[in-house]
mmCIF file of C-alpha atoms in Angstrom:
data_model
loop_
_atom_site.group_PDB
_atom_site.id
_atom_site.type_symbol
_atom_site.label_atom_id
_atom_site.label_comp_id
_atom_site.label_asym_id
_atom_site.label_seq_id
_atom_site.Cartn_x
_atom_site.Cartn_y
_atom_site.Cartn_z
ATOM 1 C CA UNK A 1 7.567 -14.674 -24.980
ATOM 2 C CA UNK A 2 8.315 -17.211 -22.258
ATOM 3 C CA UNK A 3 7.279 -20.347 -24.358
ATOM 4 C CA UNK A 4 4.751 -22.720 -23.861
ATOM 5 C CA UNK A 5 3.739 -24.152 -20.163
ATOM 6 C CA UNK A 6 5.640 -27.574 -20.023
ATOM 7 C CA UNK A 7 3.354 -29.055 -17.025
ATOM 8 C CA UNK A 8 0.924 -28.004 -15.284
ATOM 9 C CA UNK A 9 1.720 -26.054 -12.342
ATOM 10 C CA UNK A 10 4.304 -27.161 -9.740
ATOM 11 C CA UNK A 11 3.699 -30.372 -8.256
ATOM 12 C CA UNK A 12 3.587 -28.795 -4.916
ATOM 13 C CA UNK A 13 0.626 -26.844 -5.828
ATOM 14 C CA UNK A 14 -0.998 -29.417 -7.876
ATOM 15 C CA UNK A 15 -3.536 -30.715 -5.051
ATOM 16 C CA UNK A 16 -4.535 -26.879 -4.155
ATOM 17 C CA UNK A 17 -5.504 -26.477 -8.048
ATOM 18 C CA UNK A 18 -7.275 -29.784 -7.974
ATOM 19 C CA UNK A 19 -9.011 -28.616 -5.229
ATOM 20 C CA UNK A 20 -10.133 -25.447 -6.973
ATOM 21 C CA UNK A 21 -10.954 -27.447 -9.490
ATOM 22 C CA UNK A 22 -13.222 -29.755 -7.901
ATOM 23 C CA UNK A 23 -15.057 -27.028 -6.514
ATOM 24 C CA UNK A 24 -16.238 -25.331 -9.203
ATOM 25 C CA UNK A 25 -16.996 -28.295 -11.218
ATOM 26 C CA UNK A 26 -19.108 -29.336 -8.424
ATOM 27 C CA UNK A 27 -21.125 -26.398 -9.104
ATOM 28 C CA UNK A 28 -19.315 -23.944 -6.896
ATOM 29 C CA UNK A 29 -18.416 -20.113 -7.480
ATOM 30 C CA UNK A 30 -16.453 -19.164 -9.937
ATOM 31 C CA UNK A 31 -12.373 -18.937 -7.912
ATOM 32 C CA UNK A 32 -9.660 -17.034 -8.700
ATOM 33 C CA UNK A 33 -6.187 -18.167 -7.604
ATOM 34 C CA UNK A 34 -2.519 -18.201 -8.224
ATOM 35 C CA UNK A 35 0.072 -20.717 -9.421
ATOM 36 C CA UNK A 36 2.840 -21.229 -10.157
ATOM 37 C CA UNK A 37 4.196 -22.188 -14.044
ATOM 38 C CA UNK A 38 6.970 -23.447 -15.441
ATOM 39 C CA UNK A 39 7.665 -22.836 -18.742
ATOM 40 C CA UNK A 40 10.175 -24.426 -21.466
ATOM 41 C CA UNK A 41 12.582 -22.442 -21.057
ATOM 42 C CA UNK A 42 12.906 -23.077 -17.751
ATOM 43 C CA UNK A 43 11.838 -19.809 -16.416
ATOM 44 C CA UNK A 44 9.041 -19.978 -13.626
ATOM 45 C CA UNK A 45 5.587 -17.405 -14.158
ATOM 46 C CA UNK A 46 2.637 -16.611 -11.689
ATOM 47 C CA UNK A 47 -0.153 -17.196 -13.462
ATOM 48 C CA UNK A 48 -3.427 -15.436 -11.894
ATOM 49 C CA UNK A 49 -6.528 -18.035 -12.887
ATOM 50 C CA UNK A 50 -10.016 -17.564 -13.185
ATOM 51 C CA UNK A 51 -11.729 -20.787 -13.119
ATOM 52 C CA UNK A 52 -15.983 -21.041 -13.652
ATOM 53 C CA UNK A 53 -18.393 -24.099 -14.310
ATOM 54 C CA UNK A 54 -20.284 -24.068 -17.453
ATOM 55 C CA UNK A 55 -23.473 -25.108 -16.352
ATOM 56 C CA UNK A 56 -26.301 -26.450 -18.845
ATOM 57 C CA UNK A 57 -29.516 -27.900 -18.545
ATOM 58 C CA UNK A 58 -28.540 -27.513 -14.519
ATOM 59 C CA UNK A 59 -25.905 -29.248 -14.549
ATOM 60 C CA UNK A 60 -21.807 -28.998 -15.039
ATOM 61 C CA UNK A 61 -20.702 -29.974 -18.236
ATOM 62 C CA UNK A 62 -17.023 -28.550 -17.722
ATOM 63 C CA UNK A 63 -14.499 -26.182 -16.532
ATOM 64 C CA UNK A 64 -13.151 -23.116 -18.014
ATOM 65 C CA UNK A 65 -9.759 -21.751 -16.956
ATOM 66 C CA UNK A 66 -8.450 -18.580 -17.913
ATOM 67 C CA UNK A 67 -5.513 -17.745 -17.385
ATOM 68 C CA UNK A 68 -3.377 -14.244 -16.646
ATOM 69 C CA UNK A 69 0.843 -14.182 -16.402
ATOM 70 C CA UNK A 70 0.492 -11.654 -13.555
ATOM 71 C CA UNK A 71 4.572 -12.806 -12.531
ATOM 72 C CA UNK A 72 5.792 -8.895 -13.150
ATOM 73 C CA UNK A 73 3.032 -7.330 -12.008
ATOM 74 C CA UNK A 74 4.115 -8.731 -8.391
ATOM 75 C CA UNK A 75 7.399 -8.264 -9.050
ATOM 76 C CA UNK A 76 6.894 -4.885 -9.228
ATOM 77 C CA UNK A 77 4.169 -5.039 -6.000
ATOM 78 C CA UNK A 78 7.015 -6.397 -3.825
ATOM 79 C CA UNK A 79 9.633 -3.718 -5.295
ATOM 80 C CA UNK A 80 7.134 -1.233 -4.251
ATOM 81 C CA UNK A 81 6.602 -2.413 -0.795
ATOM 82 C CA UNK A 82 10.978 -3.015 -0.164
ATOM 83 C CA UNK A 83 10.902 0.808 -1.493
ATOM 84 C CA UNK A 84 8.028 1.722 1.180
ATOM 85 C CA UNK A 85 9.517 -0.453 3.814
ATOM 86 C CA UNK A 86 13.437 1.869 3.344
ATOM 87 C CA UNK A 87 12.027 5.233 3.509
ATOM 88 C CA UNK A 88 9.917 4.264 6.628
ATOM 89 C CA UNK A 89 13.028 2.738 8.205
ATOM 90 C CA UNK A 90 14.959 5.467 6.932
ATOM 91 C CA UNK A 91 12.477 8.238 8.062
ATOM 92 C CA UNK A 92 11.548 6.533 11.715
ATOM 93 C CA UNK A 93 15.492 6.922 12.139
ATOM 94 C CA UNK A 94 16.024 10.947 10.515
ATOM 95 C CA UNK A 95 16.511 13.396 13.341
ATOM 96 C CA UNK A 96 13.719 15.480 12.058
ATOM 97 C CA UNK A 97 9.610 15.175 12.547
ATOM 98 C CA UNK A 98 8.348 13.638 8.888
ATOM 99 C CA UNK A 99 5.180 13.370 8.109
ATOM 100 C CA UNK A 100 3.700 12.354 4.479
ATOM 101 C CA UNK A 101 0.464 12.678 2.558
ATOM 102 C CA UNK A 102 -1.399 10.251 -0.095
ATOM 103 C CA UNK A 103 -1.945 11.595 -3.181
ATOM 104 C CA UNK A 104 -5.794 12.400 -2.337
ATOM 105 C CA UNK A 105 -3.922 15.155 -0.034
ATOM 106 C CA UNK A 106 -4.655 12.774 3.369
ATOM 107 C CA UNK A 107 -2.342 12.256 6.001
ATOM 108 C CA UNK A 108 -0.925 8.678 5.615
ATOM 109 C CA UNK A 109 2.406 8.736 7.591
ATOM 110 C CA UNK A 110 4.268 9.572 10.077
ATOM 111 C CA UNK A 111 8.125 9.140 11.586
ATOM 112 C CA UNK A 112 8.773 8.062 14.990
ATOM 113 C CA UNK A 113 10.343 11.727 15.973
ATOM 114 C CA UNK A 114 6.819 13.146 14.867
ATOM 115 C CA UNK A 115 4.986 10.763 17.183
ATOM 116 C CA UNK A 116 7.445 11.051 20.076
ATOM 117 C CA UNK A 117 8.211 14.330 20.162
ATOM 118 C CA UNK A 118 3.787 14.885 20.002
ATOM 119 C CA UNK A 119 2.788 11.763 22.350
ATOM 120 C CA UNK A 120 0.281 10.548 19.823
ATOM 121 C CA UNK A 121 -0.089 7.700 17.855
ATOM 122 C CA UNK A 122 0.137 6.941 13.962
ATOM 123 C CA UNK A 123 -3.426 5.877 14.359
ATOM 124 C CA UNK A 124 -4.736 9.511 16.059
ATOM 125 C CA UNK A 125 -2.332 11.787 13.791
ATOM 126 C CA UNK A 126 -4.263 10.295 10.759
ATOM 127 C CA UNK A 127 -7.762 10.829 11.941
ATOM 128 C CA UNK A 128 -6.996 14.245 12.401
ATOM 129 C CA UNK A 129 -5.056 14.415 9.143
ATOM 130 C CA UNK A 130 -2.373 15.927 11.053
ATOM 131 C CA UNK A 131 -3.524 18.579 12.579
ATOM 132 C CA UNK A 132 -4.190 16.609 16.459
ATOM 133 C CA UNK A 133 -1.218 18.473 17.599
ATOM 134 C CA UNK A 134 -1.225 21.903 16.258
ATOM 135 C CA UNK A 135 -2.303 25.008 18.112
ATOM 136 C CA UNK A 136 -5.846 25.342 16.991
ATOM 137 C CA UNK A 137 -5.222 29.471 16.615
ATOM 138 C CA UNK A 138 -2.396 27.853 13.643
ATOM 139 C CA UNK A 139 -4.241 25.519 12.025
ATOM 140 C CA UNK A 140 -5.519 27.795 9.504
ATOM 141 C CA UNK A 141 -2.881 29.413 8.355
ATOM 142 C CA UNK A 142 -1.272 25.988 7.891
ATOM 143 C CA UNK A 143 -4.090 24.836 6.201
ATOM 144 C CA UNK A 144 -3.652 27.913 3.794
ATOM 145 C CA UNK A 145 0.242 27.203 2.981
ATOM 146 C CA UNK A 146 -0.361 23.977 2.660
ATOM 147 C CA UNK A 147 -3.309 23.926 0.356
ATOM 148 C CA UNK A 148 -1.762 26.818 -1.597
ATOM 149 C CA UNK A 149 1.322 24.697 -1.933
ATOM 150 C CA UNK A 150 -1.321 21.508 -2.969
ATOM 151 C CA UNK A 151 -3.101 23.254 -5.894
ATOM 152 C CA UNK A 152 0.257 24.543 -7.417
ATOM 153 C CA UNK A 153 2.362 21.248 -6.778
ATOM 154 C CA UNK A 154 4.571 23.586 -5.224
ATOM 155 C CA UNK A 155 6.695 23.995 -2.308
ATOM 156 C CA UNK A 156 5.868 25.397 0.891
ATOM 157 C CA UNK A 157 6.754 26.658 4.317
ATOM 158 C CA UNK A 158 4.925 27.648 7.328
ATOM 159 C CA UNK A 159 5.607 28.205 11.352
ATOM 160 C CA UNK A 160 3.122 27.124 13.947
ATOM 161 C CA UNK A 161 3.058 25.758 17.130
ATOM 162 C CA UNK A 162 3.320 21.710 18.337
ATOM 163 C CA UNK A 163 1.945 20.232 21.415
ATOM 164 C CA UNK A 164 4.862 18.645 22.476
ATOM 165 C CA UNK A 165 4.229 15.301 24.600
ATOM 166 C CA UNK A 166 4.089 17.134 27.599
ATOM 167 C CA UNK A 167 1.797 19.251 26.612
ATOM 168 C CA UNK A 168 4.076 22.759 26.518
ATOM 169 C CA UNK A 169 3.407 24.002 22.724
ATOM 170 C CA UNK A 170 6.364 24.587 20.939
ATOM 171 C CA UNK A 171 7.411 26.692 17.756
ATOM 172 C CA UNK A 172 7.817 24.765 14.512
ATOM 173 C CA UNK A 173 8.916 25.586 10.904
ATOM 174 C CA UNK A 174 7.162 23.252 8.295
ATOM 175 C CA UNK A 175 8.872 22.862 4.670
ATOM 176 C CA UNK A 176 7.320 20.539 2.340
ATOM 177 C CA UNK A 177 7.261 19.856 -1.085
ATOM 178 C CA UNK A 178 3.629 18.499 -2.687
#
């Protein structure tokens, strides 16, 4: 769809493909790596290549390249990461506590008012999946609402109570949506 490849590769990243290159034909691994192409319509792709030695009677008798246009595939990596890298921003700077799951139902983030308000760190609130700061006579009725809410993809809300930073518990309403 993009044409043929006019050359091979960019000439700045000629010498690391040669080098790939050598290396395998000297009887090394088979490497994967990326490179840039430019095509005839003068559109650039990525190009993800698998490169092995064809080996007989012991020794190397050539190279074969395969190649992959991965060039939308991390496109849409990088859009995903941008997208990632706003809500974070955007949720470290809500005046609310956020916290989010992964979709195996683990704890994966959490804002800056969450952490602050607790004392804790990112790191400590994911071990615990969540639950470092909550009263441990609330924990499983949160569990319940939330797991409830989990197996019907449904909304939820619940009240326990935080340990604030300094330690004095405080009362909490939890909405979600999973």
């Amino acid at each position: 769809a993009h044409g043929h490849v006019r050359r091979v590769g960019l000439e700045a990243e000629l010498p690391a493909l040669r080098a790939v290159l050598a290396d395998v034909a000297s009887g090394g691994p088979p490497r994967r790596h990326e490179a840039s192409w430019a095509c005839r319509d003068g559109s650039l792709r990525l190009i993800a290549w698998t490169s092995t030695a064809v080996v007989e009677s012991g020794r190397v008798e050539y190279v074969v390249s395969t190649g992959i246009d991965v060039t939308d595939a991390r496109r849409a990596e990088a859009a995903l990461r941008e997208s990632e890298e706003r809500f974070r921003t955007l949720a470290d700077f809500a005046p609310v506590m956020i916290w989010m799951d992964d979709s195996e139902g683990k704890a994966s983030f959490f804002n800056r008012a969450w952490l602050e308000f607790c004392g804790t760190t990112m790191q400590e609130e994911r071990e615990s999946n969540g639950w470092a700061s909550v009263h441990p006579d609330d924990q499983a009725a949160g569990l319940a609402a939330y797991t409830a809410a989990w197996d019907r993809r449904a909304g939820y809300e619940v009240e326990y109570r935080l340990r604030r930073h300094d330690g004095v518990y405080r009362q909490v309403v939890e909405c979600g949506a999973v």
